PDB file of C-alpha atoms in Angstrom:
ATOM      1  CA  UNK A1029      -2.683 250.305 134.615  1.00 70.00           C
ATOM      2  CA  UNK A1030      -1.686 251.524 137.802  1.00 83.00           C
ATOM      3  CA  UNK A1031      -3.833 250.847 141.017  1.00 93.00           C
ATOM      4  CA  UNK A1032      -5.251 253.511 143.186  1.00 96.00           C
ATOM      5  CA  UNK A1033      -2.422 255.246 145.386  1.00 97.00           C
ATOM      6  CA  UNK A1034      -2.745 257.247 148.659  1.00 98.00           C
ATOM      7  CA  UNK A1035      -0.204 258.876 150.340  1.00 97.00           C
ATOM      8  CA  UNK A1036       0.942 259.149 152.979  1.00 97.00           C
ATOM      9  CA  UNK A1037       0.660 255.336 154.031  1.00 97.00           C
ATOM     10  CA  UNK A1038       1.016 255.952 157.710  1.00 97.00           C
ATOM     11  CA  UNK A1039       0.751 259.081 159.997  1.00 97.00           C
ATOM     12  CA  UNK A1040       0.961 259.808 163.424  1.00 98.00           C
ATOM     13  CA  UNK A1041      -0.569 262.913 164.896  1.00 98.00           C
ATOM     14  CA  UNK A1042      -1.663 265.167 168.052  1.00 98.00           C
ATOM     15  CA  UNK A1043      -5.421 265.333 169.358  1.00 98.00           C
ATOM     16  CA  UNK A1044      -6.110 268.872 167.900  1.00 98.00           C
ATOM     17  CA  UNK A1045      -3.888 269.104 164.778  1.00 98.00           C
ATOM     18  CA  UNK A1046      -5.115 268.996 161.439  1.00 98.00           C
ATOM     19  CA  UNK A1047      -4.628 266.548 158.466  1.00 98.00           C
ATOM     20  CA  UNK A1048      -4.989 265.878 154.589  1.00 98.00           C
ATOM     21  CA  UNK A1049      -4.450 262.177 153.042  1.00 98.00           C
ATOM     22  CA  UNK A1050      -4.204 262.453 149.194  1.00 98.00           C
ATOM     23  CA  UNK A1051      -5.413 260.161 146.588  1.00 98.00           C
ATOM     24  CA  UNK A1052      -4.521 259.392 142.895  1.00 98.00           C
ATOM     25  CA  UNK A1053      -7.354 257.373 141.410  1.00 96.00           C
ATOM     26  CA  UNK A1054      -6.974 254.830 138.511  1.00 95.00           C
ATOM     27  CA  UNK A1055      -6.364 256.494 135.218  1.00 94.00           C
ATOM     28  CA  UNK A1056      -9.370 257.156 133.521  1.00 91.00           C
ATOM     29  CA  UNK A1057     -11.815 256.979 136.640  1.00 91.00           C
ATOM     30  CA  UNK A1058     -13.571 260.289 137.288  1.00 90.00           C
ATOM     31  CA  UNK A1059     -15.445 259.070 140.416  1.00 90.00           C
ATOM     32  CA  UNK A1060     -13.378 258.971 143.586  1.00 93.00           C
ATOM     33  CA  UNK A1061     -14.855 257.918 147.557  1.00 93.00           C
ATOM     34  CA  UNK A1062     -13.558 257.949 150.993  1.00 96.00           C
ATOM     35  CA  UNK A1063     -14.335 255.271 153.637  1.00 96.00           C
ATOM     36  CA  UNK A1064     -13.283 255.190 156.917  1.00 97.00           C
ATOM     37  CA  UNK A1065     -12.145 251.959 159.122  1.00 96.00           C
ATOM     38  CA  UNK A1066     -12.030 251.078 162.463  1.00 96.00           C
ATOM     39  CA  UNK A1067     -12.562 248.116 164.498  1.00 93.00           C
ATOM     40  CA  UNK A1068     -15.437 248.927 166.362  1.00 92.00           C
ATOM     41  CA  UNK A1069     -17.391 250.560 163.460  1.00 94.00           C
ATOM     42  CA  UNK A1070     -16.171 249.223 160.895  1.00 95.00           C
ATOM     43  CA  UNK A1071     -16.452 250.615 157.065  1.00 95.00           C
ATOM     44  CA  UNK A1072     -17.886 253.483 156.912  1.00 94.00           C
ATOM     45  CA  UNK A1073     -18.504 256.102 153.886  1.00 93.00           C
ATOM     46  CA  UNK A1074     -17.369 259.690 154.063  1.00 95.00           C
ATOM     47  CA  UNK A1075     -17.881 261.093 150.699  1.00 92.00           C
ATOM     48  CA  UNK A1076     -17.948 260.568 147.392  1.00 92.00           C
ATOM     49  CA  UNK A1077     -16.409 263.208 144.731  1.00 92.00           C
ATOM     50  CA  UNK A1078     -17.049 262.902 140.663  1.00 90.00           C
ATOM     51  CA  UNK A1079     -16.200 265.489 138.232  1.00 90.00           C
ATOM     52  CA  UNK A1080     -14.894 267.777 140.961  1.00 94.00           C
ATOM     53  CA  UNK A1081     -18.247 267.874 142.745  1.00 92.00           C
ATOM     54  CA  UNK A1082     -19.262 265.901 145.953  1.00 92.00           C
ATOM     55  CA  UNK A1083     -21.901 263.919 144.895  1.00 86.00           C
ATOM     56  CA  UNK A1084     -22.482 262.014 147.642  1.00 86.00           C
ATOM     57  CA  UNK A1085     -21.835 262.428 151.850  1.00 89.00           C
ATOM     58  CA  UNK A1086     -21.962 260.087 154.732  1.00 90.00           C
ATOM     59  CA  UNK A1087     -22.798 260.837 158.491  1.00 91.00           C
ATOM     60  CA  UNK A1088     -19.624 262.335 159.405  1.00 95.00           C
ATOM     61  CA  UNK A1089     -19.601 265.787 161.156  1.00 96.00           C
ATOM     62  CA  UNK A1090     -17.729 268.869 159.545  1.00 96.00           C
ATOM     63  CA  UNK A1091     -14.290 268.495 160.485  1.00 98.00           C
ATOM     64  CA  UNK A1092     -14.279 266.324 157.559  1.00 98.00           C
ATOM     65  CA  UNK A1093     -13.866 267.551 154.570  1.00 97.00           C
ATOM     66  CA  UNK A1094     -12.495 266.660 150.828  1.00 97.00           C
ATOM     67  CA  UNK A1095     -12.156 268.191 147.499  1.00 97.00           C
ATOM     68  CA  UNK A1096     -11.446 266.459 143.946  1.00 97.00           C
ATOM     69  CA  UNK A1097      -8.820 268.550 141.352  1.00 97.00           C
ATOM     70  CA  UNK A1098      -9.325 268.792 137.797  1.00 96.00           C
ATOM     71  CA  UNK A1099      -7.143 265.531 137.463  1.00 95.00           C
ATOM     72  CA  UNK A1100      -9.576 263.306 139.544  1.00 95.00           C
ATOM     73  CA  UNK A1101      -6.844 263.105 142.452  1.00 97.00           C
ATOM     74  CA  UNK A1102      -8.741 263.791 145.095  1.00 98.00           C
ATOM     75  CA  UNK A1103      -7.738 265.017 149.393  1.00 98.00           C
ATOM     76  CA  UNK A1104      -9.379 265.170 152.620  1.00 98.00           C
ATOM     77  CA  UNK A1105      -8.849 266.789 155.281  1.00 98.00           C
ATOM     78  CA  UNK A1106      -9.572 266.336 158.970  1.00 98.00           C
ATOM     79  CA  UNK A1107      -9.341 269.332 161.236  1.00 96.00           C
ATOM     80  CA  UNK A1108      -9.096 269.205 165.148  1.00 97.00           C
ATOM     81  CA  UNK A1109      -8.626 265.654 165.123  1.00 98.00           C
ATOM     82  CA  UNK A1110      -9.879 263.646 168.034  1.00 98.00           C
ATOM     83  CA  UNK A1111      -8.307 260.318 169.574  1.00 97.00           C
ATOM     84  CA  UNK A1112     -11.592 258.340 167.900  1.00 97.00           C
ATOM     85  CA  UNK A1113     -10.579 259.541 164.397  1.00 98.00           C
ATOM     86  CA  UNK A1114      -7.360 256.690 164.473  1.00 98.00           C
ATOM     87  CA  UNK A1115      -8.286 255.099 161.756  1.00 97.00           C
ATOM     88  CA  UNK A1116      -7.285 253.470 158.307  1.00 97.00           C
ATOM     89  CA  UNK A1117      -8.647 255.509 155.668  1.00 98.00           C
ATOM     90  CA  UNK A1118      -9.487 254.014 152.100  1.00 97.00           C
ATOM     91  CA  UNK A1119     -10.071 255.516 149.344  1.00 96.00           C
ATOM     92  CA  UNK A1120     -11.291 253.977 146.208  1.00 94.00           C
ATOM     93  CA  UNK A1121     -11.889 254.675 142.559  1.00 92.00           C
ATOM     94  CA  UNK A1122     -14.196 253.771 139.973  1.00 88.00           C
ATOM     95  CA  UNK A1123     -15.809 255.138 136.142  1.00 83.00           C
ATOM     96  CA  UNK A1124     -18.118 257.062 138.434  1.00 73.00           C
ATOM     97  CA  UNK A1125     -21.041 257.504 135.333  1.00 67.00           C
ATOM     98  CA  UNK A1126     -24.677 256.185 136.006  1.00 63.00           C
ATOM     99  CA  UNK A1127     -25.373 252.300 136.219  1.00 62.00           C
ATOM    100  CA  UNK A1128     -23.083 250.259 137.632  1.00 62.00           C
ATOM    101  CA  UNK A1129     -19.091 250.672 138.304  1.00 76.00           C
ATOM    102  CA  UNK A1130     -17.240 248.525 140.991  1.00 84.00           C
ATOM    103  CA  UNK A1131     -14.914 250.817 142.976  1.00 89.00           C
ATOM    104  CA  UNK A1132     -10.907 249.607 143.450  1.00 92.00           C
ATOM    105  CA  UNK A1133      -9.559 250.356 146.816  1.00 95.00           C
ATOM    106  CA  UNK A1134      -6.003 251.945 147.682  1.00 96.00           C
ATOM    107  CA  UNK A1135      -3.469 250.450 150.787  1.00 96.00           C
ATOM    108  CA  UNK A1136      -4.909 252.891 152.528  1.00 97.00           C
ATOM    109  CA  UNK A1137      -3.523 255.327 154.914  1.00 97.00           C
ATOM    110  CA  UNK A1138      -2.959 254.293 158.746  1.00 97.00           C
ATOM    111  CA  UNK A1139      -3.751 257.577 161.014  1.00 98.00           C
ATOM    112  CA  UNK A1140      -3.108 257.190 165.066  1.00 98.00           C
ATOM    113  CA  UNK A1141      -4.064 259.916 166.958  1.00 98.00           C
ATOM    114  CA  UNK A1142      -2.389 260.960 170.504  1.00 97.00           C
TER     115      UNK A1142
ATOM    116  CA  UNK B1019     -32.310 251.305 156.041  1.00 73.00           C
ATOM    117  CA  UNK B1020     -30.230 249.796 153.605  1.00 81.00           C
ATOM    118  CA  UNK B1021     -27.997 247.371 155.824  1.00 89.00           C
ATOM    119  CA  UNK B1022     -25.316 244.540 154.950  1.00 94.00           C
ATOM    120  CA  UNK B1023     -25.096 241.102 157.738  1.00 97.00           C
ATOM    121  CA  UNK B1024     -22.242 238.949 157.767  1.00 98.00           C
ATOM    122  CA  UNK B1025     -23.286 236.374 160.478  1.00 97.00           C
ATOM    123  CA  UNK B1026     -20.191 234.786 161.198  1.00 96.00           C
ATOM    124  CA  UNK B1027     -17.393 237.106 162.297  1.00 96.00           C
ATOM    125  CA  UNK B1028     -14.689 234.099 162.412  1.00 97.00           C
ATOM    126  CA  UNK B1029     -14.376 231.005 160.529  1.00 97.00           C
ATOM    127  CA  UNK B1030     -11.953 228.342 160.546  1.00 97.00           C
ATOM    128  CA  UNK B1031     -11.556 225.810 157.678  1.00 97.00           C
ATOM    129  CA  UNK B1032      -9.269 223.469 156.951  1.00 97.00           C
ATOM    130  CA  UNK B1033      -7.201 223.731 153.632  1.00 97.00           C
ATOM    131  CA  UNK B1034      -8.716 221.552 150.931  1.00 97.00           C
ATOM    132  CA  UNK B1035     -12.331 221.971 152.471  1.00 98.00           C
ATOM    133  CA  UNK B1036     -14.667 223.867 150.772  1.00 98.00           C
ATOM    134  CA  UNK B1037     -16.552 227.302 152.190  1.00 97.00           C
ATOM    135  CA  UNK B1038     -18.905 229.700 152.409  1.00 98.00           C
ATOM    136  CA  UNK B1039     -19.382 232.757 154.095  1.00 98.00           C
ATOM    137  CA  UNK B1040     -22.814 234.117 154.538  1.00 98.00           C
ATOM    138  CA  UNK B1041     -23.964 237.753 153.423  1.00 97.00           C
ATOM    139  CA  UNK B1042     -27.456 239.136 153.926  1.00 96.00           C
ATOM    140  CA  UNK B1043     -28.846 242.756 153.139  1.00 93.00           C
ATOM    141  CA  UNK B1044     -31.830 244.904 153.606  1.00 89.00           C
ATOM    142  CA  UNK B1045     -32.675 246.743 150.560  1.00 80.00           C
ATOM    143  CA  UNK B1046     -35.957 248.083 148.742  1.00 70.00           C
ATOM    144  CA  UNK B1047     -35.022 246.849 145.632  1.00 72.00           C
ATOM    145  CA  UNK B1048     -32.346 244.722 143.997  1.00 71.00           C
ATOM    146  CA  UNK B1049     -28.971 246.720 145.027  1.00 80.00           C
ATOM    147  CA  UNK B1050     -25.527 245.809 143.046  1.00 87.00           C
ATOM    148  CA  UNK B1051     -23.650 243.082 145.623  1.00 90.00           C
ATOM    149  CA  UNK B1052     -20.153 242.828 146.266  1.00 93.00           C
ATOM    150  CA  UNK B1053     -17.496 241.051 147.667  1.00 97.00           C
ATOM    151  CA  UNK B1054     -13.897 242.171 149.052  1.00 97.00           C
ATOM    152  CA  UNK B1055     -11.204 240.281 150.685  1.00 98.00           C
ATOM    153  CA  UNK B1056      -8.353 242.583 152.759  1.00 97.00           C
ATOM    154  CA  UNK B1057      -4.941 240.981 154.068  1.00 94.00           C
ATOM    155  CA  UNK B1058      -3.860 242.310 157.457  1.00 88.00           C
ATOM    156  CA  UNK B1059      -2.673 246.007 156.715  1.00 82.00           C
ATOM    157  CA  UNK B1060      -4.223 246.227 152.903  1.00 87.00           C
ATOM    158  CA  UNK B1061      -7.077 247.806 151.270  1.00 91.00           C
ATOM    159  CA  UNK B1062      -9.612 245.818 149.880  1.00 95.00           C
ATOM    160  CA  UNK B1063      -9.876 243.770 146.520  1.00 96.00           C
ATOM    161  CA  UNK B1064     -12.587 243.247 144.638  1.00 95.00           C
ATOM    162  CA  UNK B1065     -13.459 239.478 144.656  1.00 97.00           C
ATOM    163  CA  UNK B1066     -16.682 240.055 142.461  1.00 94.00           C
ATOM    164  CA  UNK B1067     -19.405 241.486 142.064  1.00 92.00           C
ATOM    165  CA  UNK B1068     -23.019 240.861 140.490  1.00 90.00           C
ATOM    166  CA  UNK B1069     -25.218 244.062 138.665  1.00 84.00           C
ATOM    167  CA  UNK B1070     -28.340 242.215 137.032  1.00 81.00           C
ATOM    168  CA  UNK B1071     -28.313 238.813 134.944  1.00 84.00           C
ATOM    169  CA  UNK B1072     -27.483 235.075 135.602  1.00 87.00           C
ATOM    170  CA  UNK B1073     -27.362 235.132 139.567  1.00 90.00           C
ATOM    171  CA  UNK B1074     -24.586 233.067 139.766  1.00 96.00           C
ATOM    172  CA  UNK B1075     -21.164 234.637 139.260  1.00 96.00           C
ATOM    173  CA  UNK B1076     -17.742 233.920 138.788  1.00 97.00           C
ATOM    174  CA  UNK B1077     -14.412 235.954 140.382  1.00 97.00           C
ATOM    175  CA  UNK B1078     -11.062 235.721 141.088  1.00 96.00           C
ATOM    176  CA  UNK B1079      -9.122 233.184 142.785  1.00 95.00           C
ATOM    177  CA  UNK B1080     -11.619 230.409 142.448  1.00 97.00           C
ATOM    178  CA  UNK B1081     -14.608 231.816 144.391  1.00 98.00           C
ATOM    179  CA  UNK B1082     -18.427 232.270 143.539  1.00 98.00           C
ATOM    180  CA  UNK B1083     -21.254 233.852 144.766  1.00 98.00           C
ATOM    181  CA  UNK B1084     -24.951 233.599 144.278  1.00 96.00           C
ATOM    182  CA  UNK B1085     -27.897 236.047 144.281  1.00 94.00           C
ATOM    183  CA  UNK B1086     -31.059 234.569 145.705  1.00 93.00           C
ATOM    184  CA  UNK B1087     -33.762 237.403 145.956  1.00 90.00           C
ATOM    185  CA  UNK B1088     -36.187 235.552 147.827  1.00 91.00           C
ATOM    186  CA  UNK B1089     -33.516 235.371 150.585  1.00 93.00           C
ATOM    187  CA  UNK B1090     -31.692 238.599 150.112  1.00 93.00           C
ATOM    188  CA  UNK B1091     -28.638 236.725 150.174  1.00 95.00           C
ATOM    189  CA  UNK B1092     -25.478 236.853 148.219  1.00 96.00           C
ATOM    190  CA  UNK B1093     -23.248 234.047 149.764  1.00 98.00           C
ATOM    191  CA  UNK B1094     -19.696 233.495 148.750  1.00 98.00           C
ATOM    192  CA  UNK B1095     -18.381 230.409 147.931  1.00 98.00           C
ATOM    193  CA  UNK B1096     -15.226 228.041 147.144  1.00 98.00           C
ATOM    194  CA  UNK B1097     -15.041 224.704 146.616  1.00 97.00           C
ATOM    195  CA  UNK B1098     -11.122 224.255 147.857  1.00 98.00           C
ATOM    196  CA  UNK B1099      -9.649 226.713 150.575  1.00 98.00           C
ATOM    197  CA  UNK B1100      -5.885 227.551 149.942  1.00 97.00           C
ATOM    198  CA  UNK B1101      -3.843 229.214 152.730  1.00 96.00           C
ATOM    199  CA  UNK B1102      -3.493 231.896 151.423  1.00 95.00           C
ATOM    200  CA  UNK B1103      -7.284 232.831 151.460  1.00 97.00           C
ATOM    201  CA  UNK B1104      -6.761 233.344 155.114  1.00 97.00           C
ATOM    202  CA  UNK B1105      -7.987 236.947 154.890  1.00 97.00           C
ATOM    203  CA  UNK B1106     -10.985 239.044 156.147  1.00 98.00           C
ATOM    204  CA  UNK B1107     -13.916 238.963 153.615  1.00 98.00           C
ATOM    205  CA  UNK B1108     -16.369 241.798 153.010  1.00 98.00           C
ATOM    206  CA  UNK B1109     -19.926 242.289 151.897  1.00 97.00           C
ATOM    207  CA  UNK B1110     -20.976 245.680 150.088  1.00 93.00           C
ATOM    208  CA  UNK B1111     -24.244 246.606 148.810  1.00 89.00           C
ATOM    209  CA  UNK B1112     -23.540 249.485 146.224  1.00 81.00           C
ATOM    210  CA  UNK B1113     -26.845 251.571 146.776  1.00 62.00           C
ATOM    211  CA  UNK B1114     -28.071 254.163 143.566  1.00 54.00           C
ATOM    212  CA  UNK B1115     -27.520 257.543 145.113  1.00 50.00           C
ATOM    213  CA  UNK B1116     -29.147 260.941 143.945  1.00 44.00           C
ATOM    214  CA  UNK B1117     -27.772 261.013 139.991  1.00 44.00           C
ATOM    215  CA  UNK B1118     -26.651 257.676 139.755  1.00 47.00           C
ATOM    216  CA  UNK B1119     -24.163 257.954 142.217  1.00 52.00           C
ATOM    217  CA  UNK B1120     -22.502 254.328 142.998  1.00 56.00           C
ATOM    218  CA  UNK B1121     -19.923 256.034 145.450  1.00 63.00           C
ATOM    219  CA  UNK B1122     -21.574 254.646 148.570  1.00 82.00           C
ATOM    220  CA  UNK B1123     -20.952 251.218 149.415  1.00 87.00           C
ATOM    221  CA  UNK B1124     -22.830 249.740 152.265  1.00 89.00           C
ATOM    222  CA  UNK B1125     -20.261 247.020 153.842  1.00 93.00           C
ATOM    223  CA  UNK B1126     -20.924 243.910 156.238  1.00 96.00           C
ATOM    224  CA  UNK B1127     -19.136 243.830 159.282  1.00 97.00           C
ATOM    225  CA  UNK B1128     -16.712 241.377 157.693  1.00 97.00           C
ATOM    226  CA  UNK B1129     -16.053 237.074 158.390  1.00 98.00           C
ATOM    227  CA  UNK B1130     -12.072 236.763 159.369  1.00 97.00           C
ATOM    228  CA  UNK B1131     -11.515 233.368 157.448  1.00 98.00           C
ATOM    229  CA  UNK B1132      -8.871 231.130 159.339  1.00 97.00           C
ATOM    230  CA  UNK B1133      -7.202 228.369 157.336  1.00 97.00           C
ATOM    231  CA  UNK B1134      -5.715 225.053 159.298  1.00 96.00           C
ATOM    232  CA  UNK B1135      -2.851 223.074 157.432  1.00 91.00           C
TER     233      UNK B1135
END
């Protein structure tokens, strides 16, 4: 089977643009999350989409948004980006159903800010 | 809150020696644990990871972890460090969210493992 994939891997963008990092989960895997990483704050959660709903949202303020198509592939977007939103982004897949599922992790995608 | 400590943000071993790296977490009840490792400029593999049952558990590449509940601790372990498990290693608590959701992992702030030849 073929691992999680987000594209792009790398972007570079102005403070005030607008972005959207795409996701194909696992085959199969209905559940797909977001995390953000940085250096000083480490990983944190965004949101979580299953089935297209969001099921689940971290402490991240609007600008940040996502959405999950039919096919599980899954986007966010992040609207009048600031310098402190350079980041690598994960996303990561996973069965998504009640109990327990681990989650598998893309390469990520590296965004810098100027 | 729910919250994941990794004590020791650097370790150095030497190849051949065994390790562990420490993981800690504040929970109200018994949370699923995990462990990832992430390479410089990679996402994160799953090591292992430990739901319910026999608290010791078996991933890849040669490592273990236990799950001691009177300690709230879910150390990693492996008896023989290879090169290349020079890598940073992560922590996650996987909390139950409303309906069963599992999409919110709670991660430690990581151990960067150093291995000398």
């Amino acid at each position: 089977k073929a691992g999680v994939t987000q594209t792009p891997r790398y972007l570079i963008k102005t403070r005030g643009q607008q972005v959207t990092l795409s996701c194909s989960p696992i085959s199969g895997h209905r559940s797909v999350s977001w995390y953000q990483q940085t250096p000083g704050q480490g990983l944190q959660f965004l949101f979580e989409y299953f089935s297209e709903t969001q099921r689940n949202k971290g402490n991240f303020p609007g600008r940040f948004s996502g959405r999950q198509f039919s096919n599980s592939r899954s986007e966010m977007n992040v609207s009048t980006l600031e310098l402190g939103d350079s980041a690598l982004y994960l996303c990561a897949s996973s069965m998504g159903g009640t109990g327990g599922y681990e989650q598998y992790f893309g390469p990520g995608t590296r965004l810098t800010v100027t | 809150a729910q919250s994941v400590t990794q004590p020791d943000i650097h370790i150095t071993v030497s190849e051949g020696a065994s390790l562990e790296l420490r993981c800690n977490y504040s929970y109200g009840a018994t949370p699923y644990l995990f462990w990832y490792v992430q390479s410089p400029g990679q996402g994160l593999q799953l090591l292992l990871k430990y739901f319910s049952g026999d608290t010791l558990v078996q991933g890849i590449k040669g490592f273990e972890a236990e799950f001691k509940r009177s300690q709230s601790s879910f150390n990693l372990r492996k008896p023989s460090v290879h090169w290349s498990d020079a890598a940073e290693y992560f922590c996650a608590v996987g909390p139950l969210g409303y309906g069963g959701s599992q999409g919110n992992l709670i991660f430690g702030k990581g151990t960067k493992l150093s291995v000398k030849p």
